[in-house]
Every structure is written in C-alpha cells, then in structure tokens.
mmCIF file of C-alpha atoms in Angstrom:
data_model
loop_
_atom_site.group_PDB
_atom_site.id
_atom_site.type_symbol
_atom_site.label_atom_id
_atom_site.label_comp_id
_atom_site.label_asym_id
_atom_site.label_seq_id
_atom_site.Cartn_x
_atom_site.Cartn_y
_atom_site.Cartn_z
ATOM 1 C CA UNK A 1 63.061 78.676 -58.724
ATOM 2 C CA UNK A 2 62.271 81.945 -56.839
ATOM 3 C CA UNK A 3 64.708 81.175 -54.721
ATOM 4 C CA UNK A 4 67.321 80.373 -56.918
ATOM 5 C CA UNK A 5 66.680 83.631 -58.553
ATOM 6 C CA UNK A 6 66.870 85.468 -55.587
ATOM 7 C CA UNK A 7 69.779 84.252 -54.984
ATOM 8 C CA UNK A 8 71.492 85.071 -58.479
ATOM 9 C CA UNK A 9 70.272 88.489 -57.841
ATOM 10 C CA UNK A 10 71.697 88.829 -54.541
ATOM 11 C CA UNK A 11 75.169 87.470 -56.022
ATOM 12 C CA UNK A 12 74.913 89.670 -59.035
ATOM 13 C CA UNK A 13 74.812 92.479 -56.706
ATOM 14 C CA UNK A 14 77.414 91.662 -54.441
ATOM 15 C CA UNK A 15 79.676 91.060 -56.994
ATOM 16 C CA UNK A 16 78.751 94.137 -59.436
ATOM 17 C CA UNK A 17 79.442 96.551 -56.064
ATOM 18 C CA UNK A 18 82.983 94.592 -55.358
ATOM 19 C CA UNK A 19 84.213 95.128 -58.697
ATOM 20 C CA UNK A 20 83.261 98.779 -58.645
ATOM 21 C CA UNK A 21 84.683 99.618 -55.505
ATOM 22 C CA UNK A 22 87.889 97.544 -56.234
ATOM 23 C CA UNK A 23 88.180 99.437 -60.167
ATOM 24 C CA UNK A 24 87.465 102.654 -58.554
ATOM 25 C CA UNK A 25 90.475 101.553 -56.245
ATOM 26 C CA UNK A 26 92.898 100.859 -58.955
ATOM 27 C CA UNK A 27 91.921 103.865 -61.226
ATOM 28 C CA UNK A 28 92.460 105.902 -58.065
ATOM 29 C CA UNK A 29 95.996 104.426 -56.928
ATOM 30 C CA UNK A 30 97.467 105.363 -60.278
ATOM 31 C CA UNK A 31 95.687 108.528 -61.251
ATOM 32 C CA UNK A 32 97.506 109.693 -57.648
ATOM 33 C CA UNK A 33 100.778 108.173 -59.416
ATOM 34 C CA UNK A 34 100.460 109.789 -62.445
ATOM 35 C CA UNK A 35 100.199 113.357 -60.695
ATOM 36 C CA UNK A 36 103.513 112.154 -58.763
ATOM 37 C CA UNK A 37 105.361 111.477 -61.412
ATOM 38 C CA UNK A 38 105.690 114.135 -64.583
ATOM 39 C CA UNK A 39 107.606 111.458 -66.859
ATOM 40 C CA UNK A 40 105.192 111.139 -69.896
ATOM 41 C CA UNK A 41 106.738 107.354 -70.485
ATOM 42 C CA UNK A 42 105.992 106.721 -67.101
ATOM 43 C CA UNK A 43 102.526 107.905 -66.947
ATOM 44 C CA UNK A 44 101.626 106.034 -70.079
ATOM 45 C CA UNK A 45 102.948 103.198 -68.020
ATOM 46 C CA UNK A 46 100.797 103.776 -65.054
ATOM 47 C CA UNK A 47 97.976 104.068 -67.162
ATOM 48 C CA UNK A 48 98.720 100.630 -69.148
ATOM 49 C CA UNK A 49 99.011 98.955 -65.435
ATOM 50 C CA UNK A 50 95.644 100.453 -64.625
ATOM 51 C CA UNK A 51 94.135 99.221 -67.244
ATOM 52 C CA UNK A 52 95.553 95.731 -67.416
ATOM 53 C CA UNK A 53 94.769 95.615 -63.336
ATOM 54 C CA UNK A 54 91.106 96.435 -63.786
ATOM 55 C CA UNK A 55 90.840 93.775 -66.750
ATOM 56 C CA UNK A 56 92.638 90.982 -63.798
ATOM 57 C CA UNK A 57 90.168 92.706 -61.387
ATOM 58 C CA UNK A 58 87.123 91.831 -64.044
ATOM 59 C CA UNK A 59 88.163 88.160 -64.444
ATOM 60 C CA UNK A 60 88.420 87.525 -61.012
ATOM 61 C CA UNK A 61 85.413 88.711 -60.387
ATOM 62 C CA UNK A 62 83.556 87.225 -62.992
ATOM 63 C CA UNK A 63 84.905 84.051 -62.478
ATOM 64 C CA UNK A 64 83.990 84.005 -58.535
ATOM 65 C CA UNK A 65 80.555 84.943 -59.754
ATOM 66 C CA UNK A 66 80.287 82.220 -62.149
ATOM 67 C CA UNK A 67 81.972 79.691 -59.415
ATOM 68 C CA UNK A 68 78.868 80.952 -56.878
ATOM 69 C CA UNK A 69 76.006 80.666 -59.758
ATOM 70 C CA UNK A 70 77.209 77.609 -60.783
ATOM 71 C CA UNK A 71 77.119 76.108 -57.519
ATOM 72 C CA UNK A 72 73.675 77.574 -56.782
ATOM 73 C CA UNK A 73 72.414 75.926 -59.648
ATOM 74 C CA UNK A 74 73.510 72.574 -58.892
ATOM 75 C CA UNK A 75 72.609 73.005 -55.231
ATOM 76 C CA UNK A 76 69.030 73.746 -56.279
ATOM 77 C CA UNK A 77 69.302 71.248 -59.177
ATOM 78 C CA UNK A 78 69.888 68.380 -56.402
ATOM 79 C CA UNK A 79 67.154 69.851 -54.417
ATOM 80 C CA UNK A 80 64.477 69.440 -57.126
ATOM 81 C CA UNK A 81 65.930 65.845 -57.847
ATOM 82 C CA UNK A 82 65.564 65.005 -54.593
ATOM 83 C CA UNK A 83 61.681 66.263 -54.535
ATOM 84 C CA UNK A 84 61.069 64.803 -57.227
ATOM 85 C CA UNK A 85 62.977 61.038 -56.165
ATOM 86 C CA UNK A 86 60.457 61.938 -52.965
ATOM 87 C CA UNK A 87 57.757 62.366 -55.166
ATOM 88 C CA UNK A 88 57.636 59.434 -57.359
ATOM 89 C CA UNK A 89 58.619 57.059 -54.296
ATOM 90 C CA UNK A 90 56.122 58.169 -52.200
ATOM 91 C CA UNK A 91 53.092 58.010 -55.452
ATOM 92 C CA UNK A 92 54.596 54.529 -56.138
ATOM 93 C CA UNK A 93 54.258 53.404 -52.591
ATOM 94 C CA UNK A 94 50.909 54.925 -51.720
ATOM 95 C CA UNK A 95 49.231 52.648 -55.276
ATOM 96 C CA UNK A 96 50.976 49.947 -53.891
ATOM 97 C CA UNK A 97 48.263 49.400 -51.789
ATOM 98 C CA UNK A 98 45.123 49.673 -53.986
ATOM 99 C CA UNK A 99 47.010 48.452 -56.707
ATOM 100 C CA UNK A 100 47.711 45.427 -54.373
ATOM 101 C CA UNK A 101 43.869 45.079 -53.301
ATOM 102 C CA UNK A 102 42.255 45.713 -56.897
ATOM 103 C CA UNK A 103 44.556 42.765 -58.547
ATOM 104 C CA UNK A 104 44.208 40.677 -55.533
ATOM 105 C CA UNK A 105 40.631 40.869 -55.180
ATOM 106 C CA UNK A 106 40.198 40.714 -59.525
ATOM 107 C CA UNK A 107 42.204 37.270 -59.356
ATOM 108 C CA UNK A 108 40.031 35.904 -56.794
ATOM 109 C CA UNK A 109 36.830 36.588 -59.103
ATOM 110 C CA UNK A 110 38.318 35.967 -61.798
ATOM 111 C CA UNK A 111 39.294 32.433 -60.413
ATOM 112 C CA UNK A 112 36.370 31.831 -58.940
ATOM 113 C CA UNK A 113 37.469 31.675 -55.568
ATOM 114 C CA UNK A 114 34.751 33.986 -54.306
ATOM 115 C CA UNK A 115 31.751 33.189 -53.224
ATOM 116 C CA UNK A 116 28.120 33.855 -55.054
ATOM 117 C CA UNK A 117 26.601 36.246 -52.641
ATOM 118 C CA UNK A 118 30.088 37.769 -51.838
ATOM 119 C CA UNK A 119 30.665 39.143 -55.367
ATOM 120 C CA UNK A 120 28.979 42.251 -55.139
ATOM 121 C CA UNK A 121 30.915 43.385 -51.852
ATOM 122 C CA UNK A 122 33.883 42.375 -53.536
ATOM 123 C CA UNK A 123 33.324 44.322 -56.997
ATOM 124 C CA UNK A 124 32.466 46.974 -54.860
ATOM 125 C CA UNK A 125 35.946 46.866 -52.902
ATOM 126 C CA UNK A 126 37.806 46.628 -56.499
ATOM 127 C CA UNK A 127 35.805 50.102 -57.886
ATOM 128 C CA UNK A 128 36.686 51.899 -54.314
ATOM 129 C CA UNK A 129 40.453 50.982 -54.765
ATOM 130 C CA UNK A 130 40.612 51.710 -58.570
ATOM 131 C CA UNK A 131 38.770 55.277 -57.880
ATOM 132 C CA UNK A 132 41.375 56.111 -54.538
ATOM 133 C CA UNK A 133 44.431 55.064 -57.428
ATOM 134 C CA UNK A 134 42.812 57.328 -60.192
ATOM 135 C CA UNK A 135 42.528 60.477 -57.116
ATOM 136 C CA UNK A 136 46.240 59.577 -56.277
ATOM 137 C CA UNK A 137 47.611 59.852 -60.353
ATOM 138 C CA UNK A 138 45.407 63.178 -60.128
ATOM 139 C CA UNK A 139 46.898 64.864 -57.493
ATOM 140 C CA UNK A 140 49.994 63.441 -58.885
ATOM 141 C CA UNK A 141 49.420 65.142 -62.133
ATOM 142 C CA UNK A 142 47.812 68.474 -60.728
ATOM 143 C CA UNK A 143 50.704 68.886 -58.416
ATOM 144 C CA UNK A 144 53.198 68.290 -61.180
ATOM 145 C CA UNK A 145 51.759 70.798 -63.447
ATOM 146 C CA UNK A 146 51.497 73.166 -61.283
ATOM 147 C CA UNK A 147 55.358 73.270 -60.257
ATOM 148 C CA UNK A 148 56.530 73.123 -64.256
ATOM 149 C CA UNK A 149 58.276 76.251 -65.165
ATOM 150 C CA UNK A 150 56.290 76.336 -68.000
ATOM 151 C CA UNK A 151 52.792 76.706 -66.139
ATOM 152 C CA UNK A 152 51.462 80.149 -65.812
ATOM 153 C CA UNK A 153 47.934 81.086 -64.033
ATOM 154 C CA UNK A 154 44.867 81.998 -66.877
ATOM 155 C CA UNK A 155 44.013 85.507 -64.291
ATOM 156 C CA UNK A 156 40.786 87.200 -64.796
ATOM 157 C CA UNK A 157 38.575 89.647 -62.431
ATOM 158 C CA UNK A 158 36.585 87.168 -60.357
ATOM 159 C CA UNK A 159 34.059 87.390 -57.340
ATOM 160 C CA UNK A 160 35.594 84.776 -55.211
ATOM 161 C CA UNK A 161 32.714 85.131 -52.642
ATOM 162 C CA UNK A 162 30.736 83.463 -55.218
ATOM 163 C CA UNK A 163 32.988 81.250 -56.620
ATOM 164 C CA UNK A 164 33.504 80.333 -53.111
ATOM 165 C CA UNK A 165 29.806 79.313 -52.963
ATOM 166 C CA UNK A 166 29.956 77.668 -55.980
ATOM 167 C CA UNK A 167 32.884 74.895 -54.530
ATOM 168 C CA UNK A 168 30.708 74.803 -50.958
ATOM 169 C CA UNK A 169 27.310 74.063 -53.836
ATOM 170 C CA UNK A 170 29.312 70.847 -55.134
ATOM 171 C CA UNK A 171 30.391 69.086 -52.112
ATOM 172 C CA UNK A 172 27.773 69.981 -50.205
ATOM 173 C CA UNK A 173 26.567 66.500 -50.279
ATOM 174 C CA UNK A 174 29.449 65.246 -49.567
ATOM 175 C CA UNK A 175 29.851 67.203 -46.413
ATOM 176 C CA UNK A 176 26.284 65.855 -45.571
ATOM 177 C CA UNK A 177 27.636 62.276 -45.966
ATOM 178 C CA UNK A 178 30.477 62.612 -43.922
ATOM 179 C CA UNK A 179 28.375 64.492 -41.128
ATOM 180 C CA UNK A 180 30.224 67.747 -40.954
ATOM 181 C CA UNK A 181 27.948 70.676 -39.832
ATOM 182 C CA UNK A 182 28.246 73.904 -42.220
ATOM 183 C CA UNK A 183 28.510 77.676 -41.381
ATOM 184 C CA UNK A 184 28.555 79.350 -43.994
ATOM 185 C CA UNK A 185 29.501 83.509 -43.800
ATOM 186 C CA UNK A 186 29.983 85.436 -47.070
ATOM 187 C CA UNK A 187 29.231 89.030 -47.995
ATOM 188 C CA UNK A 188 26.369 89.116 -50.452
ATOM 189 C CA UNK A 189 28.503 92.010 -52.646
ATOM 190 C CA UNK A 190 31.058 90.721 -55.137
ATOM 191 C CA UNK A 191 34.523 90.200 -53.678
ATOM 192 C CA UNK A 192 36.110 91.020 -56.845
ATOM 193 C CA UNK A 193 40.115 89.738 -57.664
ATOM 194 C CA UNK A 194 41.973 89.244 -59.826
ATOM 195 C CA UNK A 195 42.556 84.943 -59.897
ATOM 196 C CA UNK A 196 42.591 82.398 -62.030
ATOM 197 C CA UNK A 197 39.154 80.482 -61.482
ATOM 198 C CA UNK A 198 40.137 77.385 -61.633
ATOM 199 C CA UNK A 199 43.179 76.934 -59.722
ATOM 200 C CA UNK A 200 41.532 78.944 -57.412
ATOM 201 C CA UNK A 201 38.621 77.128 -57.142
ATOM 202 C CA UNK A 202 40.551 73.921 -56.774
ATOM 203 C CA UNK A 203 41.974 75.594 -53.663
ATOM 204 C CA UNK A 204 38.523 75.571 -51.653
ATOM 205 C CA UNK A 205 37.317 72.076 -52.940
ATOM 206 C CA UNK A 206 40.788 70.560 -51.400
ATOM 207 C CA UNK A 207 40.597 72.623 -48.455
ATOM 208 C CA UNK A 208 36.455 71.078 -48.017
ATOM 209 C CA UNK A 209 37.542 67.759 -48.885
ATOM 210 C CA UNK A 210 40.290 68.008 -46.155
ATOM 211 C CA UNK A 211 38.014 68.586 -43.724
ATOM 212 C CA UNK A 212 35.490 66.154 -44.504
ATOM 213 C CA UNK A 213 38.519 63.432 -44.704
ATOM 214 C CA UNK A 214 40.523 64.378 -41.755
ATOM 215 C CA UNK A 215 37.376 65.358 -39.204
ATOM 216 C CA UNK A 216 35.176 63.017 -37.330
ATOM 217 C CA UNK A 217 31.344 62.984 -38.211
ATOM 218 C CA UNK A 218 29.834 65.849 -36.328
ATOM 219 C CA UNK A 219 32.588 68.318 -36.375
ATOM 220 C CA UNK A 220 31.773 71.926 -37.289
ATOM 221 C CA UNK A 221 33.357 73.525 -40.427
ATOM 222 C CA UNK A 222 32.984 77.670 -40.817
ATOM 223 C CA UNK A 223 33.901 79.127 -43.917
ATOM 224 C CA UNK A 224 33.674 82.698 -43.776
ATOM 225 C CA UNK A 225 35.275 86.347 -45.787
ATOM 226 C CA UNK A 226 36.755 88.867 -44.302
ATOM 227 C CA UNK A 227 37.448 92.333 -45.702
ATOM 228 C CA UNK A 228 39.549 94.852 -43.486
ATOM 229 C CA UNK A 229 42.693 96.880 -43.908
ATOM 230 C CA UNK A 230 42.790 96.435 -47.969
ATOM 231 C CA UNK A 231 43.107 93.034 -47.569
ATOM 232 C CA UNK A 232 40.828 90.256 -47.768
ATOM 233 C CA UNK A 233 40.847 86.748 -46.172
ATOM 234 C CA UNK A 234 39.039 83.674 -46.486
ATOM 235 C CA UNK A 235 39.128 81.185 -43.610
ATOM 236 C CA UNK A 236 38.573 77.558 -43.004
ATOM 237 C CA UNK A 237 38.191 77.028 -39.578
ATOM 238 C CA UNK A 238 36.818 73.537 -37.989
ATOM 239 C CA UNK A 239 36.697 71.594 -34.490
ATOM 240 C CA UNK A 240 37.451 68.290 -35.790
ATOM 241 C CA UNK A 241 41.200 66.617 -35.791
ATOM 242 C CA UNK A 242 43.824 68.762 -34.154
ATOM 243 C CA UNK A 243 47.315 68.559 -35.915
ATOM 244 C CA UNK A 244 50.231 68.472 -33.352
ATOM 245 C CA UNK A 245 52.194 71.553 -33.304
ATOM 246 C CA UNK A 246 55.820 70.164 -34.464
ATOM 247 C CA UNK A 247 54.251 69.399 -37.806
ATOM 248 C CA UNK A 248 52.220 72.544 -38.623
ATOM 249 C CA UNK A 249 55.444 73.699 -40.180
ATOM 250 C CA UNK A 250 55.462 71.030 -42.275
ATOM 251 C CA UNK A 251 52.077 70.619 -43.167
ATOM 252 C CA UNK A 252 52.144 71.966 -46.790
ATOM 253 C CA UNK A 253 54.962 69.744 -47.858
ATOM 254 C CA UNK A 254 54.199 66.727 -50.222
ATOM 255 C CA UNK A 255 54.991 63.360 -48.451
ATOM 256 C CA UNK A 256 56.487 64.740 -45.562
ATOM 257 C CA UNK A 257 56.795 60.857 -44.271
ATOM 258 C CA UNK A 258 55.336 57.855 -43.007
ATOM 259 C CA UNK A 259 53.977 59.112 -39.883
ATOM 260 C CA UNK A 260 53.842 62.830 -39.973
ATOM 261 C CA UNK A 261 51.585 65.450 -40.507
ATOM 262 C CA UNK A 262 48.560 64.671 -43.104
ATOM 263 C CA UNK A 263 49.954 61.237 -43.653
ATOM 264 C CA UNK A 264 48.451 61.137 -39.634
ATOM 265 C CA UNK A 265 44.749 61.749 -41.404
ATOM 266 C CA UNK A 266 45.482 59.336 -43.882
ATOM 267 C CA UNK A 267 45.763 61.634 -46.762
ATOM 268 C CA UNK A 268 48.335 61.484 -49.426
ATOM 269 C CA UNK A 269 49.900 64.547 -48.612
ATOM 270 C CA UNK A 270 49.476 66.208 -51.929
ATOM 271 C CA UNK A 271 46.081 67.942 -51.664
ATOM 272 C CA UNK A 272 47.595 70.628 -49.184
ATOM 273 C CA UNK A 273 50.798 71.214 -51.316
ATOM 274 C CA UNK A 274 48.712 71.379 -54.268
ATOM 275 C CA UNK A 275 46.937 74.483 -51.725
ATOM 276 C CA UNK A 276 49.924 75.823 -51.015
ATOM 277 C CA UNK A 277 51.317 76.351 -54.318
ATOM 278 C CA UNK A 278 48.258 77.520 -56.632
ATOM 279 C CA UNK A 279 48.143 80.347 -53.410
ATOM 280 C CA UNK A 280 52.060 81.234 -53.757
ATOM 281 C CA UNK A 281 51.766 81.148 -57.730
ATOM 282 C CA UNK A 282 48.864 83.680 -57.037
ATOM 283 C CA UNK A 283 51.417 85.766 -54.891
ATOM 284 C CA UNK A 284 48.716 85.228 -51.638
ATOM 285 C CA UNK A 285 49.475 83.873 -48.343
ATOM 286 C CA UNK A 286 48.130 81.020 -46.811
ATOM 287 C CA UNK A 287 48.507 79.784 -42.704
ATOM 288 C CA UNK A 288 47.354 77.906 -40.204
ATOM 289 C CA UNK A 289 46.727 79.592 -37.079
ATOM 290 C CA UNK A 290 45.363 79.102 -33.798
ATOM 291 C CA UNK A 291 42.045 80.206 -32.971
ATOM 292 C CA UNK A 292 40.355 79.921 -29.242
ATOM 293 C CA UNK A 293 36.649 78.085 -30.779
ATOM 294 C CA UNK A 294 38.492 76.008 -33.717
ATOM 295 C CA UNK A 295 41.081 73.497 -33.682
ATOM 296 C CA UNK A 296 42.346 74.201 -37.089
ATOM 297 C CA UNK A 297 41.960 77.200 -39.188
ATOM 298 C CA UNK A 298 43.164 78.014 -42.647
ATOM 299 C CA UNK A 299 43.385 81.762 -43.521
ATOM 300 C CA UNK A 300 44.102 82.911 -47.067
ATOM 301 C CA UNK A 301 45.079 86.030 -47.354
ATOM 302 C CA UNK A 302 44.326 87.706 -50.631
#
C-alpha cells in the first residue's frame, strides 16, 4: 500500500505541474491576443476561448490522471491477489503433510492396526504433527494481521535491551536443546525506543527460533547492541547454515518456492516475513549482511 501511495502521489504531482504549466500557456497566448487586438467584441472572445481551453485543458488532465490511478490500483489490486492466491496455496500445501500423518496415523489406532508397545511412539508422532499444523495456522494468522490495513502498532517507550533479554530468558532452553552456544552482549543501561512490545518482541523470538531450526547442533549464535552515530542496531549473527547468495534477496518473502531460500532449512517461510514486516511497520531496517567470523548475520537497525 506504500507503494501504491507513492505512486498516486508521484502522479498527482506530475499531473498538477502539467496542467499549470499548460493553463499558464493558454492564459498567456490570449492575454498577448487581447493586447493585439483593441476590438472589445473580440477580446471578450479571446477571453471566452481562454476560458473554455483551460476547462478542455482540466478534463484532459483529469481524466489521464484518473486513467493512471485507476490502473495503479488494479495493478496493485492483482498483486495482492496474487500474494494472497500464494499464500493460501502454499499454507494449504505445507498442512498437507501433517494433516496427512496425524489422520493417517489416528486411523491406524483407531483401527487397531498398531501394535501394543508401538502406541506410545505413535501418539507421540500424532501430537508432534498436530502442534507443527497449529505453528503453521499461527504464522498464518500473525502474518495476516499484520499486513491488514486496519492493523496499527500499540507504541510505547521501551528498553529493548531488556526486552531483548527477556525473549533470549524464554527460549533459552530451547537453544540448550538444540545445542546452539550463546553470546550474549547487551549494554546494562536502558536502550530506550519507542516500539510496540509485542510485535517487537515477536521479532527476536523468530529470529532465535530461526537459528535454532536452521543451524546444526553446536553452532554459535551472538546477539549483541550496538549504539553509534544516533542509531542503534541489534544483530543476530551465527556460524551455522550459510544461505546461498542468489536467495538472500529473497529471503524475507513468504513462500518464495519449493526449493528456495528458507524453504532450504525447512521452514515455512513465514517466520522471516513476519520479521520483516513488524520491522518496516516500525519504520526500521532490517538486512542480512556478510560478516568475516559469522555466516549469517541479521542487523536491525533502529
């Protein structure tokens, strides 16, 4: 929608500048008539024409402008149907597979098919699958929200140093589990912004759970702040999974496809996008850049 507004600004512009320069044009070409010719019947007429011409002169243009909105609007109508056809194909074919597991595996108990002392491994299997469907419709839901026009950030003055800590605090244990090795560098004095706290927050447990999903066990996550310049940055930086270079740039996209990008870690490509847009809503930055120690490094720019 930013863009589209953009671009109805640009237009609005372009057209408000032609049609003064073209009515300053017509006013001109007569008033240099009227002092040519000393006829009052004739300069009455001049002056009717010059009117009438400007009025042509506002039509056109108003009409071109409407012709170029319009089209922008359905150009960026058919964009967001096409997202959102991507969307909904991709969510329906990434449950297909849990979906698949939970009501194959629930028929075979439910038969009896299954063995005695294989029924706990395979209640087990069903509660994984149900809980990886219920994280999909989440991120499905989250990601939705936060892309309604509607849906406006709840900002308040925040130290994100410590809500920073706070996120690290939660998943700490799952960073134990998956054998990731913290190090952990924030500035003990309150890094005060102004965020919202929850979208925020939601930021730096999806960035942590990427790298616990997408790095190997003993890989080496540093989280660290950085205040210089007026500006302050947080950074994810790890040693784990490189991502190729031909799909950085498309890294932050939902379902980018099959075989690219975060679909490689076998994510479902919405927990980056969901990054990328509670960031942009905040009106920060957020990149991946290279880094001689780290494979991968996440800087948020605040």
């Amino acid at each position: 929608m930013k863009q589209l507004r953009n671009a109805i600004l640009r237009s609005f512009i372009l057209y408000f500048f032609g049609l003064s320069i073209v009515g300053g044009l017509i006013e001109e070409f007569f008033a240099s008539l009227e002092t040519l010719v000393y006829e009052p019947e004739y300069q009455v007429l001049f002056r009717v024409m010059g009117v009438i011409l400007q009025l042509v002169a506002v039509f056109c243009f108003s009409y071109a402008f409407y012709r170029s909105l319009d089209k922008k609007i359905e150009e960026q109508s058919q964009k967001i149907a096409k997202q959102q056809n991507t969307l909904f194909a991709n969510i329906a074919h990434d449950l297909k597979t849990p979906l698949t597991s939970i009501t194959g595996f629930s028929k075979a108990l439910s038969e009896d098919i299954v063995e005695p002392e294989e029924r706990a491994e395979v209640s087990s299997i069903i509660y994984q699958k149900s809980l990886t469907a219920n994280e999909l419709l989440d991120l499905m839901f989250q990601y939705t929200k936060l892309n309604a026009s509607e849906y406006s950030l709840n900002r308040k003055e925040c130290a994100v140093n410590f809500l920073l800590k706070e996120a690290v605090a939660d998943n700490y244990d799952m960073l134990e589990q998956q054998g990731i090795e913290l190090f952990l560098d924030l500035p003990e004095e309150p890094v005060v912004k102004n965020i919202d706290k929850i979208e925020l927050r939601r930021v730096f447990n999806n960035l942590l759970i990427n790298a616990c999903k997408h790095n190997p066990a003993g890989s080496q996550l540093a989280i660290s702040i950085i205040e210089k310049n007026n500006q302050t940055k947080i950074i994810f930086a790890d040693n784990g999974t490189p991502i190729p270079p031909k799909d950085r740039e498309k890294l932050f996209q939902p379902f980018v496809s099959e075989n690219e990008t975060e679909r490689n870690f076998q994510g479902s490509g919405l927990g980056l996008a969901i990054v990328k847009t509670i960031i942009d809503k905040h009106g920060f930055t957020i990149e991946l850049l290279d880094d001689e120690k780290y494979t991968k490094k996440f800087v948020i720019t605040l």
